[in-house]
């Protein structure tokens, strides 16, 4: 079996759910408290993905960072060597979707070959949705990347999101 290891960065504004998505995917847990991330936290999860008739064991190194102010300061070291990134926005805060193009641009400068995917998170907060799926879809199409409507709280679409970027990294 082929074994590979890839670095994947979580990108997006404060409190969109980056830390919660990683926590759901890696530990299958959710916490209502704000999970403060001090500096950079790297979590690992290994997934098995079929590729060209064989199984590849992919070790996903998920890099998660605190607020966006800090992002400016550590940007290039955080992004260096990343094979992919998950862009995260919050369906209850439309500006968090608009801000993603900045993250994507900064990211591509450092990693022109890398893969991106969009997670529009907090899909469980039905009454508070300020973004429609078609707005999310339009933004994803503009960046030419796949998107998922996720909930770190219920786990909806979280596994699919991370497996999809895993597949893109092996393609
Ligand atoms: P980060 O700053 O992007 O890492 O965001 P966090 O993961 O710390 O989440 C910020 C807040 O949003 C916390 O209070 C989380 O519990 C909450 N949160 C994160 N994801 C979801 C979700 O999918 N649904 C709901 N209802 N709350 C979420
Ligand atoms: Mg965080």
CSV table of C-alpha atoms and ligand atoms in Angstrom, one decimal:
chain,number,residue,atom,x,y,z
A,1,UNK,CA,0.0,0.0,0.0
A,2,UNK,CA,1.2,3.5,-0.9
A,3,UNK,CA,1.5,5.9,2.0
A,4,UNK,CA,1.6,9.6,1.6
A,5,UNK,CA,1.5,12.6,3.9
A,6,UNK,CA,0.0,16.0,2.9
A,7,UNK,CA,-0.2,19.3,4.6
A,8,UNK,CA,-3.6,21.0,4.4
A,9,UNK,CA,-4.3,24.5,5.8
A,10,UNK,CA,-7.6,25.8,7.2
A,11,UNK,CA,-8.3,29.3,6.1
A,12,UNK,CA,-11.1,31.8,6.9
A,13,UNK,CA,-12.2,34.5,9.3
A,14,UNK,CA,-12.5,34.3,13.0
A,15,UNK,CA,-15.2,32.0,14.4
A,16,UNK,CA,-16.4,30.5,11.1
A,17,UNK,CA,-15.7,27.0,12.5
A,18,UNK,CA,-12.2,26.1,11.3
A,19,UNK,CA,-11.2,24.5,14.6
A,20,UNK,CA,-14.6,22.9,15.0
A,21,UNK,CA,-14.4,21.2,11.6
A,22,UNK,CA,-11.0,19.7,12.3
A,23,UNK,CA,-12.2,18.6,15.7
A,24,UNK,CA,-15.3,16.9,14.2
A,25,UNK,CA,-13.3,15.2,11.5
A,26,UNK,CA,-10.4,14.0,13.6
A,27,UNK,CA,-12.1,13.3,17.0
A,28,UNK,CA,-15.8,13.2,16.0
A,29,UNK,CA,-16.6,15.8,18.7
A,30,UNK,CA,-18.1,19.2,18.9
A,31,UNK,CA,-17.9,21.9,21.6
A,32,UNK,CA,-20.2,25.0,21.9
A,33,UNK,CA,-17.4,26.9,23.6
A,34,UNK,CA,-15.0,28.9,21.5
A,35,UNK,CA,-12.0,26.7,21.0
A,36,UNK,CA,-9.2,29.1,21.1
A,37,UNK,CA,-6.3,28.2,19.0
A,38,UNK,CA,-3.1,29.5,20.2
A,39,UNK,CA,-0.6,29.8,17.4
A,40,UNK,CA,-0.7,26.9,15.1
A,41,UNK,CA,-2.2,23.5,15.9
A,42,UNK,CA,-1.5,20.5,13.6
A,43,UNK,CA,-3.8,17.5,13.8
A,44,UNK,CA,-3.3,14.3,11.9
A,45,UNK,CA,-5.9,12.0,10.4
A,46,UNK,CA,-5.2,9.1,8.1
A,47,UNK,CA,-7.7,8.1,5.5
A,48,UNK,CA,-7.7,5.4,2.9
A,49,UNK,CA,-8.5,6.5,-0.6
A,50,UNK,CA,-8.7,4.4,-3.8
A,51,UNK,CA,-6.5,5.6,-6.7
A,52,UNK,CA,-6.0,3.8,-10.0
A,53,UNK,CA,-6.9,0.4,-8.7
A,54,UNK,CA,-4.8,0.6,-5.5
A,55,UNK,CA,-5.5,1.9,-2.0
A,56,UNK,CA,-3.5,4.9,-0.8
A,57,UNK,CA,-3.1,5.6,2.9
A,58,UNK,CA,-3.2,9.3,3.1
A,59,UNK,CA,-2.0,11.0,6.3
A,60,UNK,CA,-3.7,14.4,6.3
A,61,UNK,CA,-1.8,17.0,8.4
A,62,UNK,CA,-4.4,19.6,9.2
A,63,UNK,CA,-3.0,23.0,10.1
A,64,UNK,CA,-5.2,25.3,12.0
A,65,UNK,CA,-4.5,28.8,13.1
A,66,UNK,CA,-5.9,31.5,15.4
A,67,UNK,CA,-7.6,34.8,14.2
A,68,UNK,CA,-7.0,36.6,10.9
A,69,UNK,CA,-4.7,39.3,12.5
A,70,UNK,CA,-2.3,36.6,13.3
A,71,UNK,CA,-2.7,35.1,9.8
A,72,UNK,CA,-1.1,38.2,8.3
A,73,UNK,CA,1.9,37.8,10.6
A,74,UNK,CA,2.6,34.1,10.0
A,75,UNK,CA,1.1,33.8,6.6
A,76,UNK,CA,4.1,32.5,4.6
A,77,UNK,CA,5.4,30.1,7.1
A,78,UNK,CA,1.9,28.8,7.7
A,79,UNK,CA,1.2,28.2,4.0
A,80,UNK,CA,4.6,26.9,3.0
A,81,UNK,CA,4.6,23.4,1.8
A,82,UNK,CA,0.8,23.1,1.8
A,83,UNK,CA,-0.7,20.7,-0.8
A,84,UNK,CA,-4.2,22.0,-0.2
A,85,UNK,CA,-6.4,24.3,1.8
A,86,UNK,CA,-10.0,24.3,3.1
A,87,UNK,CA,-11.5,27.8,2.8
A,88,UNK,CA,-14.2,28.1,5.5
A,89,UNK,CA,-17.0,30.6,5.7
A,90,UNK,CA,-20.0,30.9,8.0
A,91,UNK,CA,-23.5,30.7,6.5
A,92,UNK,CA,-24.8,33.2,9.1
A,93,UNK,CA,-22.3,35.9,8.2
A,94,UNK,CA,-22.2,36.8,4.4
A,95,UNK,CA,-19.0,38.9,4.7
A,96,UNK,CA,-17.1,35.7,5.6
A,97,UNK,CA,-17.7,34.3,2.1
A,98,UNK,CA,-16.7,37.6,0.5
A,99,UNK,CA,-13.4,37.6,2.4
A,100,UNK,CA,-12.4,34.1,1.2
A,101,UNK,CA,-11.0,35.4,-2.1
A,102,UNK,CA,-8.3,37.3,-0.2
A,103,UNK,CA,-7.3,34.0,1.6
A,104,UNK,CA,-7.3,32.2,-1.8
A,105,UNK,CA,-5.1,34.8,-3.5
A,106,UNK,CA,-2.6,34.8,-0.6
A,107,UNK,CA,-2.6,31.1,-0.7
A,108,UNK,CA,-2.1,30.7,-4.5
A,109,UNK,CA,0.9,33.1,-4.3
A,110,UNK,CA,2.6,30.7,-2.0
A,111,UNK,CA,1.3,27.5,-3.5
A,112,UNK,CA,0.4,27.9,-7.2
A,113,UNK,CA,-0.2,24.1,-7.7
A,114,UNK,CA,-2.3,23.5,-4.6
A,115,UNK,CA,-5.9,22.3,-4.3
A,116,UNK,CA,-8.7,24.3,-2.7
A,117,UNK,CA,-12.1,23.4,-1.4
A,118,UNK,CA,-14.9,25.5,0.1
A,119,UNK,CA,-16.7,24.7,3.3
A,120,UNK,CA,-19.8,26.9,4.0
A,121,UNK,CA,-20.3,26.0,7.6
A,122,UNK,CA,-23.0,26.1,10.3
A,123,UNK,CA,-25.7,24.6,8.0
A,124,UNK,CA,-27.5,23.5,11.2
A,125,UNK,CA,-28.4,27.1,12.1
A,126,UNK,CA,-31.4,27.0,9.8
A,127,UNK,CA,-33.1,30.1,11.1
A,128,UNK,CA,-30.0,32.3,11.0
A,129,UNK,CA,-28.9,31.5,7.4
A,130,UNK,CA,-27.9,34.8,5.6
A,131,UNK,CA,-26.3,33.0,2.6
A,132,UNK,CA,-28.2,30.8,0.1
A,133,UNK,CA,-26.7,27.7,-1.5
A,134,UNK,CA,-26.7,29.5,-4.9
A,135,UNK,CA,-24.6,32.3,-3.5
A,136,UNK,CA,-22.1,29.8,-2.1
A,137,UNK,CA,-22.2,27.9,-5.4
A,138,UNK,CA,-21.5,31.1,-7.4
A,139,UNK,CA,-18.5,32.0,-5.2
A,140,UNK,CA,-17.2,28.4,-5.6
A,141,UNK,CA,-17.6,28.5,-9.4
A,142,UNK,CA,-15.8,31.8,-9.6
A,143,UNK,CA,-12.8,30.2,-7.8
A,144,UNK,CA,-13.4,27.0,-9.8
A,145,UNK,CA,-13.4,24.9,-6.7
A,146,UNK,CA,-15.8,22.3,-5.1
A,147,UNK,CA,-18.0,23.4,-2.2
A,148,UNK,CA,-19.8,21.7,0.7
A,149,UNK,CA,-22.5,23.0,3.1
A,150,UNK,CA,-21.1,21.6,6.4
A,151,UNK,CA,-22.0,21.5,10.0
A,152,UNK,CA,-19.3,20.9,12.5
A,153,UNK,CA,-22.0,20.6,15.1
A,154,UNK,CA,-24.0,17.8,13.5
A,155,UNK,CA,-21.2,16.4,11.4
A,156,UNK,CA,-23.2,16.9,8.2
A,157,UNK,CA,-20.9,16.8,5.1
A,158,UNK,CA,-17.7,17.1,7.2
A,159,UNK,CA,-16.3,13.7,6.3
A,160,UNK,CA,-17.3,14.2,2.6
A,161,UNK,CA,-15.5,17.6,2.6
A,162,UNK,CA,-12.2,16.3,3.9
A,163,UNK,CA,-12.3,13.1,1.8
A,164,UNK,CA,-12.9,15.1,-1.3
A,165,UNK,CA,-9.9,17.3,-0.7
A,166,UNK,CA,-7.9,14.1,0.0
A,167,UNK,CA,-8.9,12.8,-3.4
A,168,UNK,CA,-7.9,16.0,-5.1
A,169,UNK,CA,-4.5,15.8,-3.5
A,170,UNK,CA,-4.0,12.3,-4.9
A,171,UNK,CA,-5.2,13.1,-8.4
B,1,LIG,P1,-12.6,29.3,14.3
B,1,LIG,O1,-12.3,30.6,14.9
B,1,LIG,O2,-12.9,29.4,12.8
B,1,LIG,O3,-11.7,28.2,14.6
B,1,LIG,O4,-14.1,28.8,14.8
B,1,LIG,P2,-14.4,27.8,16.0
B,1,LIG,O5,-14.3,26.4,15.5
B,1,LIG,O6,-13.7,28.1,17.2
B,1,LIG,O7,-16.0,28.1,16.2
B,1,LIG,C1,-16.5,29.4,16.5
B,1,LIG,C2,-17.8,29.2,17.2
B,1,LIG,O8,-18.8,28.7,16.3
B,1,LIG,C3,-17.8,28.2,18.4
B,1,LIG,O9,-18.7,28.7,19.4
B,1,LIG,C4,-18.3,26.9,17.8
B,1,LIG,O10,-19.0,26.1,18.8
B,1,LIG,C5,-19.3,27.5,16.8
B,1,LIG,N1,-19.5,26.6,15.6
B,1,LIG,C6,-18.5,26.1,14.8
B,1,LIG,N2,-19.0,25.3,13.9
B,1,LIG,C7,-20.4,25.3,14.0
B,1,LIG,C8,-21.4,24.7,13.4
B,1,LIG,O11,-21.3,23.9,12.4
B,1,LIG,N3,-22.7,24.9,13.9
B,1,LIG,C9,-22.9,25.7,15.0
B,1,LIG,N4,-24.2,25.9,15.4
B,1,LIG,N5,-21.9,26.3,15.6
B,1,LIG,C10,-20.6,26.1,15.2
B,2,LIG,MG1,-9.9,28.3,15.7
